[in-house]
mmCIF file of C-alpha atoms in Angstrom:
data_model
loop_
_atom_site.group_PDB
_atom_site.id
_atom_site.type_symbol
_atom_site.label_atom_id
_atom_site.label_comp_id
_atom_site.label_asym_id
_atom_site.label_seq_id
_atom_site.Cartn_x
_atom_site.Cartn_y
_atom_site.Cartn_z
ATOM 1 C CA GLN A 1 2.236 20.722 -19.412
ATOM 2 C CA LYS A 2 1.317 18.052 -17.094
ATOM 3 C CA GLU A 3 3.287 17.651 -13.971
ATOM 4 C CA VAL A 4 3.938 13.938 -14.638
ATOM 5 C CA GLU A 5 4.384 12.883 -18.427
ATOM 6 C CA GLN A 6 4.028 9.199 -19.585
ATOM 7 C CA ASN A 7 3.720 7.932 -23.238
ATOM 8 C CA SER A 8 0.166 6.720 -23.587
ATOM 9 C CA GLY A 9 1.262 3.886 -25.782
ATOM 10 C CA PRO A 10 0.106 1.426 -26.534
ATOM 11 C CA LEU A 11 3.370 -0.555 -25.854
ATOM 12 C CA SER A 12 3.283 -3.798 -27.318
ATOM 13 C CA VAL A 13 6.313 -6.381 -26.417
ATOM 14 C CA PRO A 14 6.307 -10.166 -27.127
ATOM 15 C CA GLU A 15 6.264 -12.514 -24.223
ATOM 16 C CA GLY A 16 9.707 -12.947 -22.562
ATOM 17 C CA ALA A 17 10.913 -9.584 -23.745
ATOM 18 C CA ILE A 18 11.885 -6.636 -21.552
ATOM 19 C CA ALA A 19 9.324 -3.762 -21.379
ATOM 20 C CA SER A 20 10.598 -0.411 -20.674
ATOM 21 C CA LEU A 21 8.203 2.257 -19.331
ATOM 22 C CA ASN A 22 9.206 5.923 -18.802
ATOM 23 C CA CYS A 23 7.975 9.149 -16.714
ATOM 24 C CA THR A 24 9.205 12.417 -16.591
ATOM 25 C CA TYR A 25 8.126 14.995 -13.895
ATOM 26 C CA SER A 26 8.297 18.702 -13.544
ATOM 27 C CA ASP A 27 8.357 19.217 -9.696
ATOM 28 C CA ARG A 28 12.062 19.448 -8.820
ATOM 29 C CA GLY A 29 10.959 19.102 -5.146
ATOM 30 C CA SER A 30 9.564 15.451 -5.634
ATOM 31 C CA GLN A 31 11.038 12.979 -3.237
ATOM 32 C CA SER A 32 9.017 9.828 -3.737
ATOM 33 C CA PHE A 33 8.288 7.866 -6.780
ATOM 34 C CA PHE A 34 5.812 5.073 -7.535
ATOM 35 C CA TRP A 35 4.732 2.858 -10.009
ATOM 36 C CA TYR A 36 1.290 1.457 -10.116
ATOM 37 C CA ARG A 37 -0.300 -1.328 -12.301
ATOM 38 C CA GLN A 38 -3.993 -0.957 -13.273
ATOM 39 C CA TYR A 39 -5.866 -3.652 -15.032
ATOM 40 C CA SER A 40 -8.868 -2.842 -17.045
ATOM 41 C CA GLY A 41 -11.818 -1.824 -14.829
ATOM 42 C CA LYS A 42 -9.705 -2.222 -11.721
ATOM 43 C CA SER A 43 -8.147 0.076 -9.221
ATOM 44 C CA PRO A 44 -4.569 1.020 -9.427
ATOM 45 C CA GLU A 45 -2.048 -1.228 -7.363
ATOM 46 C CA LEU A 46 1.221 -0.351 -5.971
ATOM 47 C CA ILE A 47 4.151 -2.330 -7.505
ATOM 48 C CA MET A 48 7.282 -0.416 -6.913
ATOM 49 C CA SER A 49 8.405 2.605 -5.014
ATOM 50 C CA ILE A 50 11.773 4.346 -5.065
ATOM 51 C CA TYR A 51 13.292 7.258 -3.461
ATOM 52 C CA SER A 52 17.001 7.477 -4.368
ATOM 53 C CA ASN A 53 18.759 7.769 -7.540
ATOM 54 C CA GLY A 54 19.846 4.623 -9.140
ATOM 55 C CA ASP A 55 18.253 1.361 -9.383
ATOM 56 C CA LYS A 56 15.788 -0.711 -7.249
ATOM 57 C CA GLU A 57 15.005 -4.267 -8.224
ATOM 58 C CA ASP A 58 11.922 -6.395 -7.001
ATOM 59 C CA GLY A 59 11.663 -9.605 -8.882
ATOM 60 C CA ARG A 60 10.984 -9.053 -12.559
ATOM 61 C CA PHE A 61 10.446 -5.296 -11.789
ATOM 62 C CA THR A 62 13.408 -2.732 -11.801
ATOM 63 C CA ALA A 63 12.698 0.973 -11.124
ATOM 64 C CA GLN A 64 15.353 3.498 -12.102
ATOM 65 C CA LEU A 65 15.423 6.960 -10.979
ATOM 66 C CA ASN A 66 17.597 10.021 -12.166
ATOM 67 C CA LYS A 67 16.475 13.171 -10.133
ATOM 68 C CA ALA A 68 18.762 15.537 -12.126
ATOM 69 C CA SER A 69 16.948 14.433 -15.435
ATOM 70 C CA GLN A 70 13.698 14.461 -13.497
ATOM 71 C CA TYR A 71 13.054 10.816 -15.013
ATOM 72 C CA VAL A 72 11.803 7.642 -13.706
ATOM 73 C CA SER A 73 11.525 4.191 -15.513
ATOM 74 C CA LEU A 74 10.228 0.811 -15.071
ATOM 75 C CA LEU A 75 11.833 -2.269 -16.599
ATOM 76 C CA ILE A 76 9.678 -5.492 -16.656
ATOM 77 C CA ARG A 77 11.801 -8.462 -17.517
ATOM 78 C CA ASP A 78 10.652 -11.650 -19.013
ATOM 79 C CA SER A 79 7.405 -9.987 -19.874
ATOM 80 C CA GLN A 80 4.242 -12.148 -19.462
ATOM 81 C CA PRO A 81 0.726 -11.759 -20.848
ATOM 82 C CA SER A 82 -0.530 -11.207 -17.177
ATOM 83 C CA ASP A 83 1.552 -7.993 -17.278
ATOM 84 C CA SER A 84 -0.722 -6.574 -19.897
ATOM 85 C CA ALA A 85 -2.174 -3.421 -18.083
ATOM 86 C CA THR A 86 -1.799 0.182 -17.650
ATOM 87 C CA TYR A 87 1.318 1.375 -15.697
ATOM 88 C CA LEU A 88 0.834 4.554 -13.690
ATOM 89 C CA CYS A 89 3.723 6.955 -12.583
ATOM 90 C CA ALA A 90 3.217 8.833 -9.448
ATOM 91 C CA VAL A 91 5.337 11.414 -7.551
ATOM 92 C CA LYS A 92 5.276 12.873 -4.051
ATOM 93 C CA ARG A 93 6.935 15.875 -2.636
ATOM 94 C CA ASP A 94 6.812 14.483 0.916
ATOM 95 C CA THR A 95 7.851 11.065 1.499
ATOM 96 C CA ASN A 96 5.459 10.476 4.454
ATOM 97 C CA ALA A 97 2.487 12.887 4.036
ATOM 98 C CA GLY A 98 0.891 14.735 1.336
ATOM 99 C CA LYS A 99 -0.781 14.007 -2.155
ATOM 100 C CA SER A 100 0.559 11.981 -4.880
ATOM 101 C CA THR A 101 0.481 13.333 -8.676
ATOM 102 C CA PHE A 102 -0.222 10.573 -11.226
ATOM 103 C CA GLY A 103 0.567 10.484 -14.927
ATOM 104 C CA ASP A 104 -1.996 9.223 -17.311
ATOM 105 C CA GLY A 105 -0.424 5.950 -17.709
ATOM 106 C CA THR A 106 1.256 4.004 -20.261
ATOM 107 C CA THR A 107 -0.955 0.819 -21.587
ATOM 108 C CA LEU A 108 1.315 -2.390 -22.117
ATOM 109 C CA THR A 109 0.422 -5.203 -24.147
ATOM 110 C CA VAL A 110 2.406 -8.476 -23.879
ATOM 111 C CA LYS A 111 1.605 -10.902 -26.873
ATOM 112 C CA PRO A 112 2.094 -14.486 -26.477
ATOM 113 C CA ASP B 1 -9.864 -7.776 -0.147
ATOM 114 C CA THR B 2 -7.759 -4.512 -0.810
ATOM 115 C CA GLY B 3 -7.861 -3.177 2.708
ATOM 116 C CA VAL B 4 -10.110 -0.463 1.760
ATOM 117 C CA SER B 5 -13.978 -1.072 1.193
ATOM 118 C CA GLN B 6 -15.799 1.517 -1.042
ATOM 119 C CA ASP B 7 -19.753 1.545 -1.171
ATOM 120 C CA PRO B 8 -21.482 1.441 -3.498
ATOM 121 C CA ARG B 9 -19.482 0.006 -6.281
ATOM 122 C CA HIS B 10 -21.547 1.522 -8.921
ATOM 123 C CA LYS B 11 -24.098 4.447 -8.799
ATOM 124 C CA ILE B 12 -26.328 5.680 -11.437
ATOM 125 C CA THR B 13 -28.025 9.076 -10.944
ATOM 126 C CA LYS B 14 -29.660 11.882 -12.638
ATOM 127 C CA ARG B 15 -28.271 15.261 -13.195
ATOM 128 C CA GLY B 16 -29.016 17.534 -10.436
ATOM 129 C CA GLN B 17 -29.143 14.874 -7.782
ATOM 130 C CA ASN B 18 -26.984 14.358 -4.810
ATOM 131 C CA VAL B 19 -24.767 11.396 -4.143
ATOM 132 C CA THR B 20 -22.616 10.292 -1.239
ATOM 133 C CA PHE B 21 -19.948 7.692 -1.327
ATOM 134 C CA ARG B 22 -18.382 5.806 1.695
ATOM 135 C CA CYS B 23 -14.728 4.411 2.216
ATOM 136 C CA ASP B 24 -13.910 2.033 4.884
ATOM 137 C CA PRO B 25 -10.359 1.288 5.589
ATOM 138 C CA ILE B 26 -10.279 -2.195 7.215
ATOM 139 C CA SER B 27 -7.829 -1.153 9.677
ATOM 140 C CA GLU B 28 -6.708 1.885 11.385
ATOM 141 C CA HIS B 29 -4.707 4.251 8.994
ATOM 142 C CA ASN B 30 -4.284 8.029 9.878
ATOM 143 C CA ARG B 31 -4.001 9.164 6.065
ATOM 144 C CA LEU B 32 -6.852 9.027 3.733
ATOM 145 C CA TYR B 33 -7.304 10.330 0.067
ATOM 146 C CA TRP B 34 -10.066 10.636 -2.397
ATOM 147 C CA TYR B 35 -8.947 10.521 -6.098
ATOM 148 C CA ARG B 36 -11.303 10.878 -9.239
ATOM 149 C CA GLN B 37 -10.365 8.943 -12.351
ATOM 150 C CA THR B 38 -11.955 9.308 -15.914
ATOM 151 C CA LEU B 39 -11.294 7.162 -18.918
ATOM 152 C CA GLY B 40 -7.620 7.393 -20.217
ATOM 153 C CA GLN B 41 -6.680 9.473 -17.284
ATOM 154 C CA GLY B 42 -4.619 8.868 -14.124
ATOM 155 C CA PRO B 43 -6.332 9.378 -10.782
ATOM 156 C CA GLU B 44 -6.735 12.839 -10.049
ATOM 157 C CA PHE B 45 -6.239 14.265 -6.401
ATOM 158 C CA LEU B 46 -9.501 15.479 -4.690
ATOM 159 C CA THR B 47 -8.862 15.741 -1.045
ATOM 160 C CA TYR B 48 -6.737 14.409 1.880
ATOM 161 C CA PHE B 49 -7.510 13.584 5.541
ATOM 162 C CA GLN B 50 -5.168 13.006 8.499
ATOM 163 C CA ASN B 51 -7.154 11.616 11.185
ATOM 164 C CA GLU B 52 -10.309 13.660 11.314
ATOM 165 C CA ALA B 53 -8.486 16.704 9.799
ATOM 166 C CA GLN B 54 -9.046 17.681 6.145
ATOM 167 C CA LEU B 55 -5.569 18.847 5.377
ATOM 168 C CA GLU B 56 -5.662 19.781 1.455
ATOM 169 C CA LYS B 57 -8.276 20.044 -0.924
ATOM 170 C CA SER B 58 -7.890 20.409 -4.704
ATOM 171 C CA ARG B 59 -8.521 23.887 -5.986
ATOM 172 C CA LEU B 60 -10.304 22.099 -9.022
ATOM 173 C CA LEU B 61 -12.778 20.751 -6.645
ATOM 174 C CA SER B 62 -15.769 22.931 -6.894
ATOM 175 C CA ASP B 63 -18.138 23.942 -3.809
ATOM 176 C CA ARG B 64 -20.453 20.982 -5.013
ATOM 177 C CA PHE B 65 -18.035 18.562 -3.398
ATOM 178 C CA SER B 66 -17.582 17.884 0.295
ATOM 179 C CA ALA B 67 -15.883 15.164 2.127
ATOM 180 C CA GLU B 68 -15.782 14.145 5.880
ATOM 181 C CA ARG B 69 -14.030 11.817 8.220
ATOM 182 C CA PRO B 70 -15.978 12.388 11.386
ATOM 183 C CA LYS B 71 -14.057 9.839 13.575
ATOM 184 C CA GLY B 72 -10.928 9.364 11.768
ATOM 185 C CA SER B 73 -11.776 5.870 10.528
ATOM 186 C CA PHE B 74 -14.301 5.758 7.521
ATOM 187 C CA SER B 75 -14.902 8.683 5.169
ATOM 188 C CA THR B 76 -17.903 9.995 2.976
ATOM 189 C CA LEU B 77 -17.590 12.241 -0.259
ATOM 190 C CA GLU B 78 -20.693 13.793 -1.086
ATOM 191 C CA ILE B 79 -21.505 15.550 -4.409
ATOM 192 C CA GLN B 80 -24.296 17.953 -4.545
ATOM 193 C CA ARG B 81 -26.345 18.777 -7.791
ATOM 194 C CA THR B 82 -24.322 16.437 -9.913
ATOM 195 C CA GLU B 83 -23.436 17.180 -13.523
ATOM 196 C CA GLN B 84 -22.560 14.964 -16.405
ATOM 197 C CA GLY B 85 -18.974 15.901 -15.965
ATOM 198 C CA ASP B 86 -18.768 14.307 -12.512
ATOM 199 C CA SER B 87 -19.295 10.676 -14.142
ATOM 200 C CA ALA B 88 -15.879 9.227 -13.068
ATOM 201 C CA MET B 89 -14.579 6.468 -10.985
ATOM 202 C CA TYR B 90 -14.099 7.821 -7.256
ATOM 203 C CA LEU B 91 -11.115 6.121 -5.653
ATOM 204 C CA CYS B 92 -10.371 6.102 -1.861
ATOM 205 C CA ALA B 93 -6.944 5.367 -0.884
ATOM 206 C CA ILE B 94 -5.008 4.884 2.506
ATOM 207 C CA GLN B 95 -1.187 5.523 2.876
ATOM 208 C CA ASN B 96 0.501 2.314 3.687
ATOM 209 C CA SER B 97 1.952 1.839 7.012
ATOM 210 C CA PRO B 98 5.763 3.094 7.426
ATOM 211 C CA ASP B 99 6.809 -0.289 8.538
ATOM 212 C CA ARG B 100 5.934 -1.852 5.323
ATOM 213 C CA ALA B 101 8.807 0.475 3.848
ATOM 214 C CA PHE B 102 6.456 1.624 1.261
ATOM 215 C CA TYR B 103 4.716 5.051 1.269
ATOM 216 C CA GLY B 104 2.450 4.425 -1.428
ATOM 217 C CA TYR B 105 -1.104 3.879 -1.485
ATOM 218 C CA THR B 106 -3.606 0.974 -1.219
ATOM 219 C CA PHE B 107 -6.686 1.719 -3.217
ATOM 220 C CA GLY B 108 -10.110 0.524 -2.712
ATOM 221 C CA SER B 109 -12.126 -0.878 -5.567
ATOM 222 C CA GLY B 110 -13.768 2.648 -6.271
ATOM 223 C CA THR B 111 -17.151 3.713 -6.843
ATOM 224 C CA ARG B 112 -18.274 4.441 -10.587
ATOM 225 C CA LEU B 113 -20.635 7.157 -10.849
ATOM 226 C CA THR B 114 -22.643 7.595 -13.861
ATOM 227 C CA VAL B 115 -24.702 10.946 -14.213
ATOM 228 C CA VAL B 116 -27.489 10.637 -16.753
#
């Protein structure tokens, strides 16, 4: 079992819809949680981070964290074709130092 | 400009040859990471530096891999006696500054290695 699990997809949503991406993790000691976006052939780009239970909103993106259920999600509102990418979930035990462990990503396609 | 420069962007090498990659953060960052990514997989941790000190190395990393960060600025990753299974994208990352309120990474553009 991988430490960070994501549905590989592909997830397809129409333009303007809400895309919902999910991630579960196995290490209960995880303290920091991240979502990265990766376009094909490019390196990952940090889009959201969350440390406390609940929701965190940044523009069209909302990250949700439930540590009791070991679950992190990313909602993308008003999805645009430019949001089509692979979304990587990453978790970290130590907020400051140490490594992040990545899931294998969910591929999102937003259809015009 | 991602804040991290990696060189070369692409490398094709014959099996058994040694290769070296370089990572240059544009500004001073004390924490620097190396990851490897293959198609369809997420980045896999290789090693991590705090300043010059290599603090953690993945147990999956064979003795053929070595990394250095001699002056706490740029870093090199060397693979000796390359194998076809080493073909991957090698990513360097810096941890974002605490005052940005993010503790995630900024990745370089990566070095794509192909072993033939």
